[in-house]
Short mmCIF file of C-alpha atoms in Angstrom, two decimals:
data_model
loop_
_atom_site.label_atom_id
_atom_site.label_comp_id
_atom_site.label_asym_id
_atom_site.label_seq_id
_atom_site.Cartn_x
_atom_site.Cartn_y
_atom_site.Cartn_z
CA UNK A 1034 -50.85 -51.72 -71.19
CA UNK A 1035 -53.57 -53.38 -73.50
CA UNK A 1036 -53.74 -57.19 -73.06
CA UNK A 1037 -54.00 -57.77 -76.52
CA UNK A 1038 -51.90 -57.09 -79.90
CA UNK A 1039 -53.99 -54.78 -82.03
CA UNK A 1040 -53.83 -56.01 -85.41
CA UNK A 1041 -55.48 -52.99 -87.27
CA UNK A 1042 -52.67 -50.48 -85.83
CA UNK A 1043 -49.67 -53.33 -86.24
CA UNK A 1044 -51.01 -53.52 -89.61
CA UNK A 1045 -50.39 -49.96 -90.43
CA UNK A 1046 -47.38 -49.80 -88.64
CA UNK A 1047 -45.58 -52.91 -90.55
CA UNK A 1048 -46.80 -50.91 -93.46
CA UNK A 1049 -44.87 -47.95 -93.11
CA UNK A 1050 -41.66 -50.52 -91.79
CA UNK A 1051 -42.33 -52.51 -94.87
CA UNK A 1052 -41.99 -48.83 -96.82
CA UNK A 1053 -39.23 -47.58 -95.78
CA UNK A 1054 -37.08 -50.69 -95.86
CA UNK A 1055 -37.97 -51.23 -99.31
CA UNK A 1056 -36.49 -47.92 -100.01
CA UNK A 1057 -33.38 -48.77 -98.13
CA UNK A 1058 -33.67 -51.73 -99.57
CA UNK A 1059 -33.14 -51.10 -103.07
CA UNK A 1060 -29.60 -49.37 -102.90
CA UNK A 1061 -27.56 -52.74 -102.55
CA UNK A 1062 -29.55 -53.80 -105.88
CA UNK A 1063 -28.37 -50.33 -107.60
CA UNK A 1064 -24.45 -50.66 -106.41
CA UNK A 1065 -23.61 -52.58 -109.66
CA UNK A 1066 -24.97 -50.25 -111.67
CA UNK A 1067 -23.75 -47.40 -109.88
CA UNK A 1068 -20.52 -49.60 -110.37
CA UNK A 1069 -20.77 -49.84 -113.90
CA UNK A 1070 -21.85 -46.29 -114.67
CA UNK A 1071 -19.54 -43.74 -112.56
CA UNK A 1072 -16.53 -46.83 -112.52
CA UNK A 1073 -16.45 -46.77 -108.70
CA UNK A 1074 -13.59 -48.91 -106.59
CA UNK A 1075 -15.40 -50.97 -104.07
CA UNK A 1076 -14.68 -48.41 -101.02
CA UNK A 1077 -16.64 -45.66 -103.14
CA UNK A 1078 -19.54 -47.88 -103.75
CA UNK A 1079 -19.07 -49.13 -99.70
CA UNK A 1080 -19.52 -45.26 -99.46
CA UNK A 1081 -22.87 -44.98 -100.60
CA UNK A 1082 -23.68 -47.84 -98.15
CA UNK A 1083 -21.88 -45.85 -95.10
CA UNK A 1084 -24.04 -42.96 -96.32
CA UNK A 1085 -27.42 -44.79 -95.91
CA UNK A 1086 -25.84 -45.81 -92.76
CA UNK A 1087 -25.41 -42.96 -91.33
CA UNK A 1088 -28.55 -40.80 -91.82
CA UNK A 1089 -31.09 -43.97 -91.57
CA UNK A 1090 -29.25 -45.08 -88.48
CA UNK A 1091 -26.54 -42.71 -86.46
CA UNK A 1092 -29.61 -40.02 -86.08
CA UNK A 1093 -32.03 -42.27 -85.10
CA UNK A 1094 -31.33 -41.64 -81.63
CA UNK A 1095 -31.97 -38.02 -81.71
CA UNK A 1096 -35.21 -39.26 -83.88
CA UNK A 1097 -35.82 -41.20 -80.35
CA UNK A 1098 -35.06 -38.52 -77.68
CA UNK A 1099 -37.86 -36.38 -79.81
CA UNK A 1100 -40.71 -38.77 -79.64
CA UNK A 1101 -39.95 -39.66 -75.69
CA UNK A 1102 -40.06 -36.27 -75.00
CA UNK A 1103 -42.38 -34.96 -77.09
CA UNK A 1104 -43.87 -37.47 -79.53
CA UNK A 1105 -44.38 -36.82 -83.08
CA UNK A 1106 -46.77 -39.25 -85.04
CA UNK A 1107 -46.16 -36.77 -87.82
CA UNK A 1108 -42.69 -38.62 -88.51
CA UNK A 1109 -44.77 -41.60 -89.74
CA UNK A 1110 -45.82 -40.69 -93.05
CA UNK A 1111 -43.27 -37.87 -93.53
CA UNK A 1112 -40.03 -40.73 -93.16
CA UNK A 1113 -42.17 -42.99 -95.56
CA UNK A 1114 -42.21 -40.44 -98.36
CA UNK A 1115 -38.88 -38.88 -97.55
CA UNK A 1116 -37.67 -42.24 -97.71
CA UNK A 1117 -39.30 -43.13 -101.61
CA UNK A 1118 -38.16 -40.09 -102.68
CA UNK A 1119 -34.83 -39.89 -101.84
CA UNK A 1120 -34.25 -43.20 -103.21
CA UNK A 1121 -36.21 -42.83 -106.71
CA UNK A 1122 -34.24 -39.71 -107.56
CA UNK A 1123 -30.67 -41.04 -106.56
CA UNK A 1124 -31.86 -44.00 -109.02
CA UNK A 1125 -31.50 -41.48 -111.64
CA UNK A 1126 -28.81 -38.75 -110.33
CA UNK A 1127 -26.55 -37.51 -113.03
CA UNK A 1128 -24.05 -37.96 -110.47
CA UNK A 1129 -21.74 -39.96 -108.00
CA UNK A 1130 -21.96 -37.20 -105.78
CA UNK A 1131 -25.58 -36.15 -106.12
CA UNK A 1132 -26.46 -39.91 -106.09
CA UNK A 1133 -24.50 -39.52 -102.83
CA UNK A 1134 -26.31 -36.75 -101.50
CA UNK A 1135 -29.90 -38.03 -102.07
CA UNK A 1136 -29.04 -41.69 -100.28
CA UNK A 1137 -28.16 -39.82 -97.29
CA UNK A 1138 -32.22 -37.60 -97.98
CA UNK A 1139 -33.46 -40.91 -98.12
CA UNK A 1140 -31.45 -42.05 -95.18
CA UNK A 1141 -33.21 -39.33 -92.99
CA UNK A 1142 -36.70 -40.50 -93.42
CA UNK A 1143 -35.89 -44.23 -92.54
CA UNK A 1144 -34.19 -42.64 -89.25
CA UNK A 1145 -37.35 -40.66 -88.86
CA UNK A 1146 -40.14 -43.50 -89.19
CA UNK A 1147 -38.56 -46.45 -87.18
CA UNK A 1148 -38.29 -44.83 -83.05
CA UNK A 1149 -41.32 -43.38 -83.50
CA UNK A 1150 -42.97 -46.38 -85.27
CA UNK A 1151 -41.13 -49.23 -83.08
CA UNK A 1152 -42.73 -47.41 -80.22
CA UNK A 1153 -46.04 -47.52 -81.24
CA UNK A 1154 -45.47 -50.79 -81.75
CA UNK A 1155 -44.42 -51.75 -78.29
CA UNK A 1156 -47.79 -49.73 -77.61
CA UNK A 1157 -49.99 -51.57 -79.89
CA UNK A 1158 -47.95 -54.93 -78.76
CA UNK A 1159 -49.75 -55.60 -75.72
CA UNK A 1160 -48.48 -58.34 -73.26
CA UNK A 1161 -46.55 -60.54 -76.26
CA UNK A 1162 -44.10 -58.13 -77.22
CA UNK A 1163 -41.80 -59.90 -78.51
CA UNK A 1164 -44.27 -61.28 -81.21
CA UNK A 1165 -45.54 -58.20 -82.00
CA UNK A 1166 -42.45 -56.86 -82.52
CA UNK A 1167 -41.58 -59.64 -84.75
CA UNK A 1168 -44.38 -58.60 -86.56
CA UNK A 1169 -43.47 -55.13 -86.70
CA UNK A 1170 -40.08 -56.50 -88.06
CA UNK A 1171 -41.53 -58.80 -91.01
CA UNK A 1172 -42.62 -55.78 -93.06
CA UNK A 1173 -39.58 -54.03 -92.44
CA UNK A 1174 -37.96 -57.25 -93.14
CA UNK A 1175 -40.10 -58.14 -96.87
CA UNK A 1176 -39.44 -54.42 -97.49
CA UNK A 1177 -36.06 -54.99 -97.46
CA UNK A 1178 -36.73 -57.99 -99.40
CA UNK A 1179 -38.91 -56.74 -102.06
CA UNK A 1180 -36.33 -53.93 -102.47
CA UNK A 1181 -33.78 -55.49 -104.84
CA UNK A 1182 -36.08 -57.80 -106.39
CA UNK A 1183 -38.00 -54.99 -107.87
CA UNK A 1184 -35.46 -52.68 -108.54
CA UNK A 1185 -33.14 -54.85 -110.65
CA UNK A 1186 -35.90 -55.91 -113.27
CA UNK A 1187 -36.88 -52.41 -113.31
CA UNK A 1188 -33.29 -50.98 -113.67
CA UNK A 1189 -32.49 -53.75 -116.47
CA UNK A 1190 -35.91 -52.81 -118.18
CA UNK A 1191 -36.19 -49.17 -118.13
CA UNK A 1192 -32.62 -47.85 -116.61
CA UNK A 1193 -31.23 -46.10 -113.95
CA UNK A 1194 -34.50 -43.33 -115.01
CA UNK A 1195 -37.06 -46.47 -114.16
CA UNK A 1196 -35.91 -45.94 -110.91
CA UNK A 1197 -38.04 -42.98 -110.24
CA UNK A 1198 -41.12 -45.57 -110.26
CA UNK A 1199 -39.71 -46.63 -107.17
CA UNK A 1200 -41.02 -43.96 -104.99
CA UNK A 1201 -44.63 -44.99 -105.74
CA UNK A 1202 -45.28 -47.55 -103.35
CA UNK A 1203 -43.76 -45.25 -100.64
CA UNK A 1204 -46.07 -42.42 -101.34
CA UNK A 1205 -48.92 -44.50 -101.32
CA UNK A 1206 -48.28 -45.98 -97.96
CA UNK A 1207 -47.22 -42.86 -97.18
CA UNK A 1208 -50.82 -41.39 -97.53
CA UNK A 1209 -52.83 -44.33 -95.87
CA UNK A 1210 -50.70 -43.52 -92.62
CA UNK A 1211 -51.40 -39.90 -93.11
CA UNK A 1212 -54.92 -41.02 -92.86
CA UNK A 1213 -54.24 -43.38 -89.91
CA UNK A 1214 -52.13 -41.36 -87.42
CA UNK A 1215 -55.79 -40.67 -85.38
CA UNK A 1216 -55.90 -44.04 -84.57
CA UNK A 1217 -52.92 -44.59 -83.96
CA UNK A 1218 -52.45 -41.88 -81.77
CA UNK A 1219 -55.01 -43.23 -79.69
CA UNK A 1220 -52.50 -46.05 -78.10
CA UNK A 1221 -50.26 -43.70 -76.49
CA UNK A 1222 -50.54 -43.75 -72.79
CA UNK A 1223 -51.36 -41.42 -70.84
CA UNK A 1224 -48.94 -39.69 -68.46
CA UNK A 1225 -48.71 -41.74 -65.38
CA UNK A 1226 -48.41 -44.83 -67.41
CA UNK A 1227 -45.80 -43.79 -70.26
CA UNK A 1228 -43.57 -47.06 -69.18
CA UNK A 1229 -43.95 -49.90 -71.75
CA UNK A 1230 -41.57 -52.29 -69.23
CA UNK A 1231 -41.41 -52.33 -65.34
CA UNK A 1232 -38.15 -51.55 -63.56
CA UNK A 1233 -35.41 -49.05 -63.14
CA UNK A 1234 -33.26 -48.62 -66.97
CA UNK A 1235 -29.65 -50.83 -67.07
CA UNK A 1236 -27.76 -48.77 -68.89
CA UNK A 1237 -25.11 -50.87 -69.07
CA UNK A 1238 -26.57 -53.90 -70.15
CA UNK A 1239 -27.98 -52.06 -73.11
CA UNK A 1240 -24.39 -50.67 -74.03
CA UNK A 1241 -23.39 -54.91 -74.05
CA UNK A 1242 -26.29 -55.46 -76.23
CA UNK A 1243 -25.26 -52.66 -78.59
CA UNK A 1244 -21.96 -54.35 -78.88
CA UNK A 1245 -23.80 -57.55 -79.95
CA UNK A 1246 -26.02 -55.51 -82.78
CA UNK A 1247 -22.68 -53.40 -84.04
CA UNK A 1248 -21.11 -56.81 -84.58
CA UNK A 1249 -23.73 -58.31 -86.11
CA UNK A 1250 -24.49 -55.79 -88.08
CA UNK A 1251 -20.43 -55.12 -89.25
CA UNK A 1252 -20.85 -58.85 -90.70
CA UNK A 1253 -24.27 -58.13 -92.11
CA UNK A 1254 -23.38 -55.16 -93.95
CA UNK A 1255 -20.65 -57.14 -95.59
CA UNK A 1256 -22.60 -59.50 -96.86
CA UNK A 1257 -25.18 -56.86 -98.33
CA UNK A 1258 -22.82 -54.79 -99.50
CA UNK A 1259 -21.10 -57.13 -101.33
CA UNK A 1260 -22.99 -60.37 -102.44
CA UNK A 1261 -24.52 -59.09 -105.45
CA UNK A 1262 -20.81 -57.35 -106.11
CA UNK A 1263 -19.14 -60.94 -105.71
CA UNK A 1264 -21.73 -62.79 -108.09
CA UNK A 1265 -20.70 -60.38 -110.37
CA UNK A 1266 -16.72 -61.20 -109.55
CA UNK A 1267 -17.99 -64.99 -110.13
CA UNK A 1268 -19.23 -64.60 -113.86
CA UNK A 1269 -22.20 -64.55 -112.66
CA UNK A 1270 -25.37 -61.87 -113.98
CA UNK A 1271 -25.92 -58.98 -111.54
CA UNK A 1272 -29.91 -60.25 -111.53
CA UNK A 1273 -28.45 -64.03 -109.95
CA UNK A 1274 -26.29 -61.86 -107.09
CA UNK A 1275 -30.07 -59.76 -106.68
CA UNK A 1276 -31.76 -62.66 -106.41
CA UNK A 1277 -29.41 -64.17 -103.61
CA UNK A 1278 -29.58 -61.36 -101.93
CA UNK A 1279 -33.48 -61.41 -101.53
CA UNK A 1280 -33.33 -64.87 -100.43
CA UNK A 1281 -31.31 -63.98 -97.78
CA UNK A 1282 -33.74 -61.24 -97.06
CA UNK A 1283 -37.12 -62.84 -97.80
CA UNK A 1284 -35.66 -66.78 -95.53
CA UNK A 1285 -34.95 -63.63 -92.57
CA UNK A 1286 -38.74 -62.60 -92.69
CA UNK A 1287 -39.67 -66.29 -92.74
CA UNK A 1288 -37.30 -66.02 -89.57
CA UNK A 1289 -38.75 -63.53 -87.98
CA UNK A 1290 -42.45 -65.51 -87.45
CA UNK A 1291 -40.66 -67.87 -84.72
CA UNK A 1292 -37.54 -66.00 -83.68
CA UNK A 1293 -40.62 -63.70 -81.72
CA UNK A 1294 -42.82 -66.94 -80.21
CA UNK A 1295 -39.56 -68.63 -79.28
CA UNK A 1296 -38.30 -65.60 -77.18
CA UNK A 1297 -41.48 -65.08 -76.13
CA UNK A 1298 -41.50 -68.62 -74.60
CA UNK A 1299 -38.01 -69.55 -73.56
CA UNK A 1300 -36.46 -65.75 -73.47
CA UNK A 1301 -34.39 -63.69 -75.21
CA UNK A 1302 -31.38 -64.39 -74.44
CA UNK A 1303 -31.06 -68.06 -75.73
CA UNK A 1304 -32.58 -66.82 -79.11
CA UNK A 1305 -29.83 -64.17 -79.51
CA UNK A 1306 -26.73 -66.52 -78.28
CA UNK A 1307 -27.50 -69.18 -80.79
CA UNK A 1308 -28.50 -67.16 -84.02
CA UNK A 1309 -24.89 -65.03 -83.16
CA UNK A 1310 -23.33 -68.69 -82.58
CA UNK A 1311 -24.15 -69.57 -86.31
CA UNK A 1312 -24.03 -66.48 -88.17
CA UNK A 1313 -19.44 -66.58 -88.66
CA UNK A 1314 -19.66 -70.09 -89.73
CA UNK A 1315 -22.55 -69.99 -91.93
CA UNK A 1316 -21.15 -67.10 -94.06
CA UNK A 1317 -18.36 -68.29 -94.09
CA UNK A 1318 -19.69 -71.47 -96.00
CA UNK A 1319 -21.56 -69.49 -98.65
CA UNK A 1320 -18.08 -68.12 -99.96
CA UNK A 1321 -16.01 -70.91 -99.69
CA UNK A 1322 -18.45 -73.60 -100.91
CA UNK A 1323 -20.97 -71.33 -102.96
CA UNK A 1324 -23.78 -72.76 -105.52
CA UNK A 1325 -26.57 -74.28 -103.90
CA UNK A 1326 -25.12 -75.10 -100.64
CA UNK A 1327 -23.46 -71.44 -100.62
CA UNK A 1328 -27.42 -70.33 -100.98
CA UNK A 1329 -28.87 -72.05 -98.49
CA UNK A 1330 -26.50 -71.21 -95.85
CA UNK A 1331 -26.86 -67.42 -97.24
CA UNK A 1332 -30.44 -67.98 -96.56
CA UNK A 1333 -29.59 -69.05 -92.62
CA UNK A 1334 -27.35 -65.95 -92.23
CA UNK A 1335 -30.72 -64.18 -92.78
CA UNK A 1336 -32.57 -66.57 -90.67
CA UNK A 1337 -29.71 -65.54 -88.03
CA UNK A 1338 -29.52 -62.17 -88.50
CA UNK A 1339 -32.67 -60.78 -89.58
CA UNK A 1340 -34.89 -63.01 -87.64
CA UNK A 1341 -33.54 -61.93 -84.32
CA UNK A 1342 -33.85 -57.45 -85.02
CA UNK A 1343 -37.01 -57.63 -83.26
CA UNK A 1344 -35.45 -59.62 -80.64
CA UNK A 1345 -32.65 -57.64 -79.83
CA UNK A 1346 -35.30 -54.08 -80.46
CA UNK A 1347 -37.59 -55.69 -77.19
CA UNK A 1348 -34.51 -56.25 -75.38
CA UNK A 1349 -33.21 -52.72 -75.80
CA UNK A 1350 -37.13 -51.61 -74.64
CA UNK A 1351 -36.57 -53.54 -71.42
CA UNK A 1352 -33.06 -52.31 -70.80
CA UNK A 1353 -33.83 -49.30 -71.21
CA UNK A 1354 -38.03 -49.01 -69.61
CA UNK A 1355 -38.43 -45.55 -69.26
CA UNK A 1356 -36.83 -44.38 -72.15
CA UNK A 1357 -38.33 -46.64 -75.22
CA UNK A 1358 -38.15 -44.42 -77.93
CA UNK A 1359 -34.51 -43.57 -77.17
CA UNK A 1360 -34.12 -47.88 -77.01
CA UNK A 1361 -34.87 -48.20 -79.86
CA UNK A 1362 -33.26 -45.55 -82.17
CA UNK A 1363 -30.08 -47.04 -80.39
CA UNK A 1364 -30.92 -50.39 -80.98
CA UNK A 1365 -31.59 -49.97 -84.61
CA UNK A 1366 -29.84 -46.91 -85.09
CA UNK A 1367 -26.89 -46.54 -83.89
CA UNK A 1368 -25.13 -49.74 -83.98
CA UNK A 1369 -26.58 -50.87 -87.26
CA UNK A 1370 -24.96 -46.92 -88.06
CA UNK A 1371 -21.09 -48.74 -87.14
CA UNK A 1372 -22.37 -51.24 -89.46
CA UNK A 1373 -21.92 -49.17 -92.43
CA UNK A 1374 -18.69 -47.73 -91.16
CA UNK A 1375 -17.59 -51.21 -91.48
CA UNK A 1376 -18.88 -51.50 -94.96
CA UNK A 1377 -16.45 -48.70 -95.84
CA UNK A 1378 -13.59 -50.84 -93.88
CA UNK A 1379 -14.49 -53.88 -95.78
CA UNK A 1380 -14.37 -52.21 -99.33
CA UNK A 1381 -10.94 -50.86 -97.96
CA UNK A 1382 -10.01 -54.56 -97.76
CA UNK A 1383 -11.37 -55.64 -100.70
CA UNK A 1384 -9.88 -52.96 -102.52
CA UNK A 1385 -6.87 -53.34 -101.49
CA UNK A 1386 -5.93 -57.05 -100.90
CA UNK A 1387 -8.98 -58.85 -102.72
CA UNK A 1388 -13.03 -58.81 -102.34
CA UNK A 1389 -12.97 -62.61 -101.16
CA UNK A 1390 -10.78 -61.28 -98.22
CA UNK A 1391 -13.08 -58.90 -97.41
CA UNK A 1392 -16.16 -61.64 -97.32
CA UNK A 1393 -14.18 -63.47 -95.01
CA UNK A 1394 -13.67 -60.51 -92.77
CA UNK A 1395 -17.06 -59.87 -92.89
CA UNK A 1396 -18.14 -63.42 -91.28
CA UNK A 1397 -15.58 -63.33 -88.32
CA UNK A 1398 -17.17 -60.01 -87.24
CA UNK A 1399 -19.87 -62.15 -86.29
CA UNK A 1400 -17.47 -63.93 -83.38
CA UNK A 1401 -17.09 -61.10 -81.26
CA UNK A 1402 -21.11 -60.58 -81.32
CA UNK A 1403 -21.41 -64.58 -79.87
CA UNK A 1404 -18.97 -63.37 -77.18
CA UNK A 1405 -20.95 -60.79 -75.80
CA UNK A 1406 -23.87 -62.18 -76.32
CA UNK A 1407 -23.17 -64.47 -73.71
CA UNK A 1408 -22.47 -62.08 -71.07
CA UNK A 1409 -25.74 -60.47 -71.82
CA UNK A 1410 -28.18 -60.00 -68.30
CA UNK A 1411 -31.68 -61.42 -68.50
CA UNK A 1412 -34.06 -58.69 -69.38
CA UNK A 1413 -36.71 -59.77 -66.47
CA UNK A 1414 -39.68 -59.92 -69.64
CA UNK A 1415 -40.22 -63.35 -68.55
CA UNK A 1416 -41.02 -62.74 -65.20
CA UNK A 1417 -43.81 -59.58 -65.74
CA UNK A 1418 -46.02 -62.37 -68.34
CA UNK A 1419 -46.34 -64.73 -65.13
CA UNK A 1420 -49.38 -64.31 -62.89
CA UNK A 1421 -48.48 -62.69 -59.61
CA UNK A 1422 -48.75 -65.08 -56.55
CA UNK A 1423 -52.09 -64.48 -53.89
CA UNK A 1424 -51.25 -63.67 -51.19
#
């Protein structure tokens, strides 16, 4: 493993993360006026969450198995562009249906850029992984950000058609990782050294940790999902419930700069208990108490939540040693996949009792995620950045 991060190739890689998540990014921003155009319940506009869900993150394993077995730095700029695309032409769909059908397209290239470009991550990472995958994680994370606060202004300005523009900055990245895949293909190791960790793979304490991320990610959904819907519910403009929603996203990349150099230096374990510890709690003070207060905690959920994904990712990688690329479509795959299935749940709820109800449910998903975070196993990361003893 190189001693070093390489900032040139985590550059390019945050890039693409930064991409795709901005494509993802941008469908919580377009469920109002998806709302407002096909007059969708909340469950059908939950749907088009559960859609993204699914292809961006159920998949993603299988999107992992591939580039263990046989790598494909292709996926990197084909995901990115798939991604744009997708998204820009479900901005405009006719359609519930074909709106539908092109979240899930755009769904597919997310799932197909992050095992592929979280492992190359972990590759370009060298002995501080855990900062370099928080780095990694930031442009995913001001992706995700940058996502509704572009796509509102631009909806409100040119309509659902201005929504085409969005694909731009996708293809664009798109093509400067087209040009960069020689590089980056130069970090892979060779084939007696193809472990990223030391130590035999713990199945089972990965399966606990992908109890902690479903749960987390049940109560995140929620709040995605469904803050810019209950702004609206409030009186308030569907630009305010945007632009709480990128606060929560852009305090989480903030986040994500010392979640990594914490768990670096005091492990990851701690890090995860305590963000899970405050994430039920802090949610639930943003409905009940709401205005500025209600922001700020808002902006701590995504402190909480967001700041720990690249956590929880290097966790998964040392779980899981031999198998990284599999780690980490699970890790941000498949559990954050049940995440949207809970979105669904929640709109249920909302639907049918009241949407407050629902934002309430959402927080207390976060309890069951502190319990098992506690019973998590030390991941032994600490232990390989000490100097060996001479004997």
């Amino acid at each position: 493993m190189r001693a070093e991060l390489d900032k040139r190739a985590m550059t390019a890689l945050s890039a693409g993360h930064f991409a795709t998540d901005f494509a993802n990014g941008a469908l919580p921003a377009l469920l109002p006026f998806f709302v407002d155009r096909f007059r969708l319940s909340y469950t059908l506009a939950a749907a088009l969450v559960l859609a993204s869900a699914a292809s961006s993150s159920l998949i993603q394993p299988l999107f992992g198995a591939w580039s263990d077995r046989r790598g494909a730095l292709w996926l990197l700029p084909t995901g990115v562009a798939v991604a744009g695309i997708g998204i820009a032409l479900a901005a405009a769909a006719p359609s519930y249906w074909l709106v539908l059908l092109l979240v899930l397209v755009s769904g597919l290239g997310v799932a197909a850029y992050h095992p592929e470009g979280s492992k190359f991550a972990a590759y370009a990472s060298g002995t501080r992984r855990a900062s370099g995958m928080s780095l990694f994680s930031l442009g995913g994370n001001l992706g995700y950000a940058l996502g509704p606060t572009t796509t509102t202004p631009l909806i409100v300005a040119l309509g659902l058609t201005g929504g085409l523009l969005l694909a731009l900055p996708c293809l664009a990245v798109a093509a400067v990782l087209l040009v960069a895949v020689p590089f980056l293909s130069s970090f892979a190791p060779g084939p007696h050294a193809s472990r990223v960790g030391t130590g035999e793979d713990r199945p089972g304490a990965l399966a606990l940790l992908l109890g902690v991320i479903a749960f987390r990610s049940a109560a995140w959904f929620g709040l995605i999902t469904f803050v810019p819907l209950w702004e609206v519910s409030l009186g308030h403009s569907k630009s305010e419930g945007s632009h709480l929603l990128s606060l929560m996203l852009l305090a989480g990349a903030l986040g994500t700069l010392a979640a990594g150099p914490i768990a670096d230096r005091i492990g990851r374990r701690p890090v995860v208990i305590a963000s899970m510890a405050a994430v039920g709690p802090l949610a639930a003070v943003y409905v009940a108490v709401g205005g500025a207060v209600g922001a700020l905690a808002l902006a701590l959920v995504g402190v909480c939540v967001i700041g720990t994904f690249g956590v929880t990712m290097v966790m998964s990688q040392e779980y899981l040693p031999g198998r990284i690329g599999m780690a980490s479509g699970l890790s941000i795959g498949l559990s954050i996949g049940l995440g949207g299935i809970a979105a669904v749940a929640l709109g249920a709820v909302a639907d049918s009792v009241d949407l407050q109800t629902a934002m309430y449910v959402a927080a207390a998903c976060a309890v069951p995620g502190f319990v098992l975070a506690t019973l998590l196993p030390p991941t032994r990361a600490r232990r390989r950045l000490e100097p060996e003893p001479v004997l």
